[in-house]
PDB file of N, CA and C in Angstrom:
ATOM      1  N   UNK A 141      87.210  94.192  89.655  1.00 75.00           N
ATOM      2  CA  UNK A 141      86.862  95.456  90.278  1.00 75.00           C
ATOM      3  C   UNK A 141      86.820  96.544  89.205  1.00 75.00           C
ATOM      4  N   UNK A 142      85.811  97.336  89.244  1.00 86.00           N
ATOM      5  CA  UNK A 142      85.607  98.421  88.279  1.00 86.00           C
ATOM      6  C   UNK A 142      86.582  99.568  88.544  1.00 86.00           C
ATOM      7  N   UNK A 143      87.253 100.069  87.484  1.00 90.00           N
ATOM      8  CA  UNK A 143      88.158 101.209  87.681  1.00 90.00           C
ATOM      9  C   UNK A 143      87.415 102.441  88.201  1.00 90.00           C
ATOM     10  N   UNK A 144      88.087 103.158  89.092  1.00 92.00           N
ATOM     11  CA  UNK A 144      87.543 104.391  89.649  1.00 92.00           C
ATOM     12  C   UNK A 144      88.524 105.515  89.379  1.00 92.00           C
ATOM     13  N   UNK A 145      88.041 106.735  89.416  1.00 95.00           N
ATOM     14  CA  UNK A 145      88.929 107.882  89.308  1.00 95.00           C
ATOM     15  C   UNK A 145      89.393 108.228  90.715  1.00 95.00           C
ATOM     16  N   UNK A 146      90.705 108.249  90.878  1.00 95.00           N
ATOM     17  CA  UNK A 146      91.318 108.531  92.168  1.00 95.00           C
ATOM     18  C   UNK A 146      92.160 109.790  92.012  1.00 95.00           C
ATOM     19  N   UNK A 147      91.958 110.737  92.886  1.00 96.00           N
ATOM     20  CA  UNK A 147      92.725 111.986  92.833  1.00 96.00           C
ATOM     21  C   UNK A 147      93.875 111.921  93.829  1.00 96.00           C
ATOM     22  N   UNK A 148      95.055 112.264  93.336  1.00 97.00           N
ATOM     23  CA  UNK A 148      96.247 112.324  94.181  1.00 97.00           C
ATOM     24  C   UNK A 148      97.011 113.599  93.829  1.00 97.00           C
ATOM     25  N   UNK A 149      97.899 113.986  94.740  1.00 96.00           N
ATOM     26  CA  UNK A 149      98.756 115.134  94.471  1.00 96.00           C
ATOM     27  C   UNK A 149     100.202 114.706  94.578  1.00 96.00           C
ATOM     28  N   UNK A 150     100.950 115.023  93.531  1.00 96.00           N
ATOM     29  CA  UNK A 150     102.375 114.715  93.504  1.00 96.00           C
ATOM     30  C   UNK A 150     103.114 115.988  93.106  1.00 96.00           C
ATOM     31  N   UNK A 151     103.976 116.429  93.996  1.00 94.00           N
ATOM     32  CA  UNK A 151     104.817 117.607  93.775  1.00 94.00           C
ATOM     33  C   UNK A 151     103.982 118.816  93.359  1.00 94.00           C
ATOM     34  N   UNK A 152     102.868 118.976  94.063  1.00 93.00           N
ATOM     35  CA  UNK A 152     101.997 120.122  93.831  1.00 93.00           C
ATOM     36  C   UNK A 152     101.076 120.000  92.636  1.00 93.00           C
ATOM     37  N   UNK A 153     101.117 118.871  91.958  1.00 94.00           N
ATOM     38  CA  UNK A 153     100.270 118.657  90.781  1.00 94.00           C
ATOM     39  C   UNK A 153      99.149 117.690  91.128  1.00 94.00           C
ATOM     40  N   UNK A 154      97.932 118.122  90.881  1.00 97.00           N
ATOM     41  CA  UNK A 154      96.768 117.267  91.122  1.00 97.00           C
ATOM     42  C   UNK A 154      96.619 116.327  89.933  1.00 97.00           C
ATOM     43  N   UNK A 155      96.547 115.042  90.220  1.00 96.00           N
ATOM     44  CA  UNK A 155      96.374 114.033  89.175  1.00 96.00           C
ATOM     45  C   UNK A 155      95.084 113.269  89.426  1.00 96.00           C
ATOM     46  N   UNK A 156      94.375 112.956  88.358  1.00 96.00           N
ATOM     47  CA  UNK A 156      93.167 112.144  88.444  1.00 96.00           C
ATOM     48  C   UNK A 156      93.467 110.846  87.695  1.00 96.00           C
ATOM     49  N   UNK A 157      93.627 109.789  88.452  1.00 95.00           N
ATOM     50  CA  UNK A 157      94.019 108.501  87.893  1.00 95.00           C
ATOM     51  C   UNK A 157      92.829 107.568  87.807  1.00 95.00           C
ATOM     52  N   UNK A 158      92.702 106.871  86.699  1.00 94.00           N
ATOM     53  CA  UNK A 158      91.666 105.852  86.564  1.00 94.00           C
ATOM     54  C   UNK A 158      92.317 104.515  86.893  1.00 94.00           C
ATOM     55  N   UNK A 159      91.847 103.896  87.977  1.00 92.00           N
ATOM     56  CA  UNK A 159      92.495 102.679  88.449  1.00 92.00           C
ATOM     57  C   UNK A 159      91.506 101.778  89.171  1.00 92.00           C
ATOM     58  N   UNK A 160      91.747 100.485  89.060  1.00 94.00           N
ATOM     59  CA  UNK A 160      90.960  99.505  89.811  1.00 94.00           C
ATOM     60  C   UNK A 160      91.622  99.195  91.150  1.00 94.00           C
ATOM     61  N   UNK A 161      92.784  99.787  91.378  1.00 94.00           N
ATOM     62  CA  UNK A 161      93.514  99.543  92.627  1.00 94.00           C
ATOM     63  C   UNK A 161      92.794 100.203  93.801  1.00 94.00           C
ATOM     64  N   UNK A 162      93.092  99.714  94.989  1.00 93.00           N
ATOM     65  CA  UNK A 162      92.559 100.287  96.215  1.00 93.00           C
ATOM     66  C   UNK A 162      92.991 101.754  96.304  1.00 93.00           C
ATOM     67  N   UNK A 163      92.075 102.675  96.520  1.00 94.00           N
ATOM     68  CA  UNK A 163      92.444 104.090  96.615  1.00 94.00           C
ATOM     69  C   UNK A 163      93.501 104.378  97.675  1.00 94.00           C
ATOM     70  N   UNK A 164      93.462 103.672  98.790  1.00 95.00           N
ATOM     71  CA  UNK A 164      94.466 103.883  99.841  1.00 95.00           C
ATOM     72  C   UNK A 164      95.847 103.470  99.341  1.00 95.00           C
ATOM     73  N   UNK A 165      95.917 102.378  98.601  1.00 96.00           N
ATOM     74  CA  UNK A 165      97.192 101.926  98.031  1.00 96.00           C
ATOM     75  C   UNK A 165      97.702 102.943  97.024  1.00 96.00           C
ATOM     76  N   UNK A 166      96.822 103.433  96.173  1.00 95.00           N
ATOM     77  CA  UNK A 166      97.196 104.434  95.186  1.00 95.00           C
ATOM     78  C   UNK A 166      97.709 105.696  95.869  1.00 95.00           C
ATOM     79  N   UNK A 167      97.058 106.093  96.957  1.00 95.00           N
ATOM     80  CA  UNK A 167      97.498 107.274  97.713  1.00 95.00           C
ATOM     81  C   UNK A 167      98.884 107.036  98.307  1.00 95.00           C
ATOM     82  N   UNK A 168      99.148 105.822  98.799  1.00 97.00           N
ATOM     83  CA  UNK A 168     100.475 105.492  99.341  1.00 97.00           C
ATOM     84  C   UNK A 168     101.545 105.598  98.262  1.00 97.00           C
ATOM     85  N   UNK A 169     101.240 105.088  97.069  1.00 96.00           N
ATOM     86  CA  UNK A 169     102.191 105.180  95.969  1.00 96.00           C
ATOM     87  C   UNK A 169     102.478 106.635  95.627  1.00 96.00           C
ATOM     88  N   UNK A 170     101.418 107.432  95.557  1.00 97.00           N
ATOM     89  CA  UNK A 170     101.581 108.852  95.235  1.00 97.00           C
ATOM     90  C   UNK A 170     102.422 109.557  96.296  1.00 97.00           C
ATOM     91  N   UNK A 171     102.192 109.233  97.556  1.00 97.00           N
ATOM     92  CA  UNK A 171     102.980 109.834  98.636  1.00 97.00           C
ATOM     93  C   UNK A 171     104.451 109.448  98.519  1.00 97.00           C
ATOM     94  N   UNK A 172     104.704 108.195  98.155  1.00 97.00           N
ATOM     95  CA  UNK A 172     106.082 107.740  98.011  1.00 97.00           C
ATOM     96  C   UNK A 172     106.768 108.474  96.857  1.00 97.00           C
ATOM     97  N   UNK A 173     106.095 108.534  95.714  1.00 97.00           N
ATOM     98  CA  UNK A 173     106.660 109.235  94.559  1.00 97.00           C
ATOM     99  C   UNK A 173     106.887 110.703  94.912  1.00 97.00           C
ATOM    100  N   UNK A 174     105.931 111.319  95.579  1.00 97.00           N
ATOM    101  CA  UNK A 174     106.059 112.712  95.988  1.00 97.00           C
ATOM    102  C   UNK A 174     107.284 112.895  96.888  1.00 97.00           C
ATOM    103  N   UNK A 175     107.469 111.992  97.834  1.00 97.00           N
ATOM    104  CA  UNK A 175     108.620 112.117  98.744  1.00 97.00           C
ATOM    105  C   UNK A 175     109.934 111.963  98.002  1.00 97.00           C
ATOM    106  N   UNK A 176     109.984 111.060  97.027  1.00 96.00           N
ATOM    107  CA  UNK A 176     111.208 110.875  96.248  1.00 96.00           C
ATOM    108  C   UNK A 176     111.507 112.108  95.397  1.00 96.00           C
ATOM    109  N   UNK A 177     110.479 112.689  94.816  1.00 96.00           N
ATOM    110  CA  UNK A 177     110.670 113.896  94.008  1.00 96.00           C
ATOM    111  C   UNK A 177     111.125 115.047  94.896  1.00 96.00           C
ATOM    112  N   UNK A 178     110.525 115.179  96.057  1.00 95.00           N
ATOM    113  CA  UNK A 178     110.910 116.267  96.960  1.00 95.00           C
ATOM    114  C   UNK A 178     112.359 116.126  97.432  1.00 95.00           C
ATOM    115  N   UNK A 179     112.810 114.892  97.639  1.00 94.00           N
ATOM    116  CA  UNK A 179     114.203 114.673  98.036  1.00 94.00           C
ATOM    117  C   UNK A 179     115.167 115.220  96.995  1.00 94.00           C
ATOM    118  N   UNK A 180     114.929 114.884  95.735  1.00 95.00           N
ATOM    119  CA  UNK A 180     115.867 115.292  94.690  1.00 95.00           C
ATOM    120  C   UNK A 180     115.623 116.724  94.229  1.00 95.00           C
ATOM    121  N   UNK A 181     114.484 117.305  94.579  1.00 95.00           N
ATOM    122  CA  UNK A 181     114.203 118.679  94.142  1.00 95.00           C
ATOM    123  C   UNK A 181     115.168 119.664  94.780  1.00 95.00           C
ATOM    124  N   UNK A 182     115.817 119.244  95.859  1.00 91.00           N
ATOM    125  CA  UNK A 182     116.812 120.102  96.513  1.00 91.00           C
ATOM    126  C   UNK A 182     118.083 120.202  95.672  1.00 91.00           C
ATOM    127  N   UNK A 183     118.235 119.265  94.726  1.00 91.00           N
ATOM    128  CA  UNK A 183     119.449 119.213  93.915  1.00 91.00           C
ATOM    129  C   UNK A 183     119.337 120.016  92.619  1.00 91.00           C
ATOM    130  N   UNK A 184     118.129 120.319  92.195  1.00 90.00           N
ATOM    131  CA  UNK A 184     117.947 120.997  90.912  1.00 90.00           C
ATOM    132  C   UNK A 184     116.637 121.771  90.901  1.00 90.00           C
ATOM    133  N   UNK A 185     116.618 122.849  90.143  1.00 90.00           N
ATOM    134  CA  UNK A 185     115.387 123.620  89.963  1.00 90.00           C
ATOM    135  C   UNK A 185     114.685 123.247  88.660  1.00 90.00           C
ATOM    136  N   UNK A 186     115.311 122.398  87.862  1.00 94.00           N
ATOM    137  CA  UNK A 186     114.744 121.977  86.591  1.00 94.00           C
ATOM    138  C   UNK A 186     113.765 120.830  86.843  1.00 94.00           C
ATOM    139  N   UNK A 187     112.459 121.058  86.635  1.00 92.00           N
ATOM    140  CA  UNK A 187     111.466 120.023  86.955  1.00 92.00           C
ATOM    141  C   UNK A 187     111.675 118.710  86.205  1.00 92.00           C
ATOM    142  N   UNK A 188     112.147 118.787  84.975  1.00 93.00           N
ATOM    143  CA  UNK A 188     112.376 117.547  84.219  1.00 93.00           C
ATOM    144  C   UNK A 188     113.522 116.763  84.844  1.00 93.00           C
ATOM    145  N   UNK A 189     114.592 117.436  85.202  1.00 95.00           N
ATOM    146  CA  UNK A 189     115.712 116.748  85.858  1.00 95.00           C
ATOM    147  C   UNK A 189     115.280 116.152  87.185  1.00 95.00           C
ATOM    148  N   UNK A 190     114.456 116.892  87.921  1.00 95.00           N
ATOM    149  CA  UNK A 190     113.982 116.407  89.222  1.00 95.00           C
ATOM    150  C   UNK A 190     113.201 115.111  89.044  1.00 95.00           C
ATOM    151  N   UNK A 191     112.280 115.099  88.101  1.00 94.00           N
ATOM    152  CA  UNK A 191     111.473 113.894  87.872  1.00 94.00           C
ATOM    153  C   UNK A 191     112.342 112.752  87.361  1.00 94.00           C
ATOM    154  N   UNK A 192     113.302 113.063  86.486  1.00 96.00           N
ATOM    155  CA  UNK A 192     114.183 112.009  85.979  1.00 96.00           C
ATOM    156  C   UNK A 192     115.058 111.437  87.087  1.00 96.00           C
ATOM    157  N   UNK A 193     115.609 112.296  87.935  1.00 96.00           N
ATOM    158  CA  UNK A 193     116.422 111.806  89.053  1.00 96.00           C
ATOM    159  C   UNK A 193     115.596 110.954  90.008  1.00 96.00           C
ATOM    160  N   UNK A 194     114.395 111.399  90.323  1.00 97.00           N
ATOM    161  CA  UNK A 194     113.525 110.616  91.205  1.00 97.00           C
ATOM    162  C   UNK A 194     113.189 109.277  90.563  1.00 97.00           C
ATOM    163  N   UNK A 195     112.921 109.294  89.257  1.00 97.00           N
ATOM    164  CA  UNK A 195     112.626 108.041  88.539  1.00 97.00           C
ATOM    165  C   UNK A 195     113.805 107.089  88.579  1.00 97.00           C
ATOM    166  N   UNK A 196     115.004 107.633  88.404  1.00 97.00           N
ATOM    167  CA  UNK A 196     116.197 106.785  88.471  1.00 97.00           C
ATOM    168  C   UNK A 196     116.371 106.194  89.868  1.00 97.00           C
ATOM    169  N   UNK A 197     116.126 106.991  90.901  1.00 97.00           N
ATOM    170  CA  UNK A 197     116.232 106.479  92.269  1.00 97.00           C
ATOM    171  C   UNK A 197     115.223 105.372  92.529  1.00 97.00           C
ATOM    172  N   UNK A 198     113.990 105.571  92.075  1.00 98.00           N
ATOM    173  CA  UNK A 198     112.950 104.553  92.268  1.00 98.00           C
ATOM    174  C   UNK A 198     113.299 103.296  91.479  1.00 98.00           C
ATOM    175  N   UNK A 199     113.771 103.463  90.235  1.00 98.00           N
ATOM    176  CA  UNK A 199     114.161 102.310  89.421  1.00 98.00           C
ATOM    177  C   UNK A 199     115.317 101.557  90.075  1.00 98.00           C
ATOM    178  N   UNK A 200     116.270 102.282  90.642  1.00 98.00           N
ATOM    179  CA  UNK A 200     117.387 101.650  91.335  1.00 98.00           C
ATOM    180  C   UNK A 200     116.891 100.830  92.524  1.00 98.00           C
ATOM    181  N   UNK A 201     115.980 101.398  93.315  1.00 98.00           N
ATOM    182  CA  UNK A 201     115.419 100.653  94.447  1.00 98.00           C
ATOM    183  C   UNK A 201     114.726  99.384  93.973  1.00 98.00           C
ATOM    184  N   UNK A 202     113.946  99.494  92.903  1.00 98.00           N
ATOM    185  CA  UNK A 202     113.242  98.334  92.363  1.00 98.00           C
ATOM    186  C   UNK A 202     114.223  97.249  91.946  1.00 98.00           C
ATOM    187  N   UNK A 203     115.260  97.625  91.216  1.00 98.00           N
ATOM    188  CA  UNK A 203     116.222  96.630  90.752  1.00 98.00           C
ATOM    189  C   UNK A 203     117.012  96.013  91.894  1.00 98.00           C
ATOM    190  N   UNK A 204     117.341  96.799  92.911  1.00 98.00           N
ATOM    191  CA  UNK A 204     118.027  96.240  94.076  1.00 98.00           C
ATOM    192  C   UNK A 204     117.140  95.223  94.787  1.00 98.00           C
ATOM    193  N   UNK A 205     115.864  95.538  94.937  1.00 98.00           N
ATOM    194  CA  UNK A 205     114.939  94.607  95.589  1.00 98.00           C
ATOM    195  C   UNK A 205     114.742  93.347  94.757  1.00 98.00           C
ATOM    196  N   UNK A 206     114.656  93.505  93.438  1.00 98.00           N
ATOM    197  CA  UNK A 206     114.533  92.330  92.564  1.00 98.00           C
ATOM    198  C   UNK A 206     115.764  91.432  92.689  1.00 98.00           C
ATOM    199  N   UNK A 207     116.941  92.062  92.750  1.00 98.00           N
ATOM    200  CA  UNK A 207     118.174  91.289  92.890  1.00 98.00           C
ATOM    201  C   UNK A 207     118.177  90.528  94.213  1.00 98.00           C
ATOM    202  N   UNK A 208     117.784  91.199  95.293  1.00 98.00           N
ATOM    203  CA  UNK A 208     117.709  90.528  96.598  1.00 98.00           C
ATOM    204  C   UNK A 208     116.727  89.358  96.545  1.00 98.00           C
ATOM    205  N   UNK A 209     115.591  89.557  95.883  1.00 98.00           N
ATOM    206  CA  UNK A 209     114.586  88.500  95.786  1.00 98.00           C
ATOM    207  C   UNK A 209     115.123  87.315  94.987  1.00 98.00           C
ATOM    208  N   UNK A 210     115.812  87.601  93.885  1.00 98.00           N
ATOM    209  CA  UNK A 210     116.405  86.524  93.086  1.00 98.00           C
ATOM    210  C   UNK A 210     117.431  85.745  93.898  1.00 98.00           C
ATOM    211  N   UNK A 211     118.253  86.459  94.666  1.00 98.00           N
ATOM    212  CA  UNK A 211     119.253  85.792  95.496  1.00 98.00           C
ATOM    213  C   UNK A 211     118.591  84.926  96.560  1.00 98.00           C
ATOM    214  N   UNK A 212     117.520  85.439  97.161  1.00 97.00           N
ATOM    215  CA  UNK A 212     116.797  84.660  98.172  1.00 97.00           C
ATOM    216  C   UNK A 212     116.147  83.433  97.530  1.00 97.00           C
ATOM    217  N   UNK A 213     115.571  83.603  96.346  1.00 97.00           N
ATOM    218  CA  UNK A 213     114.962  82.477  95.635  1.00 97.00           C
ATOM    219  C   UNK A 213     116.000  81.413  95.299  1.00 97.00           C
ATOM    220  N   UNK A 214     117.181  81.865  94.846  1.00 97.00           N
ATOM    221  CA  UNK A 214     118.253  80.919  94.523  1.00 97.00           C
ATOM    222  C   UNK A 214     118.694  80.149  95.763  1.00 97.00           C
ATOM    223  N   UNK A 215     118.833  80.857  96.876  1.00 97.00           N
ATOM    224  CA  UNK A 215     119.257  80.206  98.113  1.00 97.00           C
ATOM    225  C   UNK A 215     118.215  79.166  98.547  1.00 97.00           C
ATOM    226  N   UNK A 216     116.944  79.530  98.491  1.00 97.00           N
ATOM    227  CA  UNK A 216     115.892  78.587  98.872  1.00 97.00           C
ATOM    228  C   UNK A 216     115.862  77.382  97.946  1.00 97.00           C
ATOM    229  N   UNK A 217     116.086  77.622  96.677  1.00 97.00           N
ATOM    230  CA  UNK A 217     116.116  76.524  95.720  1.00 97.00           C
ATOM    231  C   UNK A 217     117.270  75.569  96.016  1.00 97.00           C
ATOM    232  N   UNK A 218     118.443  76.134  96.318  1.00 97.00           N
ATOM    233  CA  UNK A 218     119.595  75.285  96.660  1.00 97.00           C
ATOM    234  C   UNK A 218     119.330  74.489  97.933  1.00 97.00           C
ATOM    235  N   UNK A 219     118.718  75.137  98.923  1.00 97.00           N
ATOM    236  CA  UNK A 219     118.424  74.432 100.181  1.00 97.00           C
ATOM    237  C   UNK A 219     117.406  73.322  99.961  1.00 97.00           C
ATOM    238  N   UNK A 220     116.398  73.615  99.128  1.00 96.00           N
ATOM    239  CA  UNK A 220     115.388  72.590  98.841  1.00 96.00           C
ATOM    240  C   UNK A 220     116.033  71.413  98.112  1.00 96.00           C
ATOM    241  N   UNK A 221     116.913  71.704  97.149  1.00 95.00           N
ATOM    242  CA  UNK A 221     117.606  70.626  96.428  1.00 95.00           C
ATOM    243  C   UNK A 221     118.449  69.790  97.379  1.00 95.00           C
ATOM    244  N   UNK A 222     119.134  70.459  98.298  1.00 95.00           N
ATOM    245  CA  UNK A 222     119.967  69.759  99.269  1.00 95.00           C
ATOM    246  C   UNK A 222     119.120  68.852 100.160  1.00 95.00           C
ATOM    247  N   UNK A 223     117.993  69.362 100.605  1.00 95.00           N
ATOM    248  CA  UNK A 223     117.102  68.556 101.446  1.00 95.00           C
ATOM    249  C   UNK A 223     116.541  67.362 100.677  1.00 95.00           C
ATOM    250  N   UNK A 224     116.183  67.570  99.435  1.00 94.00           N
ATOM    251  CA  UNK A 224     115.675  66.458  98.620  1.00 94.00           C
ATOM    252  C   UNK A 224     116.739  65.384  98.438  1.00 94.00           C
ATOM    253  N   UNK A 225     117.987  65.804  98.221  1.00 94.00           N
ATOM    254  CA  UNK A 225     119.080  64.840  98.072  1.00 94.00           C
ATOM    255  C   UNK A 225     119.259  64.040  99.356  1.00 94.00           C
ATOM    256  N   UNK A 226     119.175  64.703 100.511  1.00 93.00           N
ATOM    257  CA  UNK A 226     119.296  64.000 101.781  1.00 93.00           C
ATOM    258  C   UNK A 226     118.166  62.998 101.966  1.00 93.00           C
ATOM    259  N   UNK A 227     116.968  63.400 101.605  1.00 93.00           N
ATOM    260  CA  UNK A 227     115.824  62.491 101.734  1.00 93.00           C
ATOM    261  C   UNK A 227     116.002  61.293 100.814  1.00 93.00           C
ATOM    262  N   UNK A 228     116.412  61.553  99.585  1.00 91.00           N
ATOM    263  CA  UNK A 228     116.595  60.454  98.623  1.00 91.00           C
ATOM    264  C   UNK A 228     117.679  59.481  99.075  1.00 91.00           C
ATOM    265  N   UNK A 229     118.756  60.007  99.690  1.00 91.00           N
ATOM    266  CA  UNK A 229     119.844  59.151 100.176  1.00 91.00           C
ATOM    267  C   UNK A 229     119.408  58.303 101.360  1.00 91.00           C
ATOM    268  N   UNK A 230     118.415  58.791 102.101  1.00 88.00           N
ATOM    269  CA  UNK A 230     117.992  58.052 103.287  1.00 88.00           C
ATOM    270  C   UNK A 230     117.132  56.836 102.952  1.00 88.00           C
ATOM    271  N   UNK A 231     116.698  56.746 101.696  1.00 81.00           N
ATOM    272  CA  UNK A 231     115.880  55.580 101.310  1.00 81.00           C
ATOM    273  C   UNK A 231     116.698  54.491 100.700  1.00 81.00           C
TER     274      UNK A 231
END
């Protein structure tokens, strides 16, 4: 897919992004980032601190989700191994 210029607004700033992603998906991401920045903007008037705090919150969410996914993958792997052992014992 050919990259397109997609315009989004985050925290009052108009951004023109060049992306091959679906514009609706890009808009959803921008809305999410905007909401995270607005949440932490109540804590500080310093724009750099606001963006850094929002970035830390988003990074924390990402790492928590990755950890949950790894745990789920490990559990599925253990269950699959257990099932394979049962099948092998039945022969």
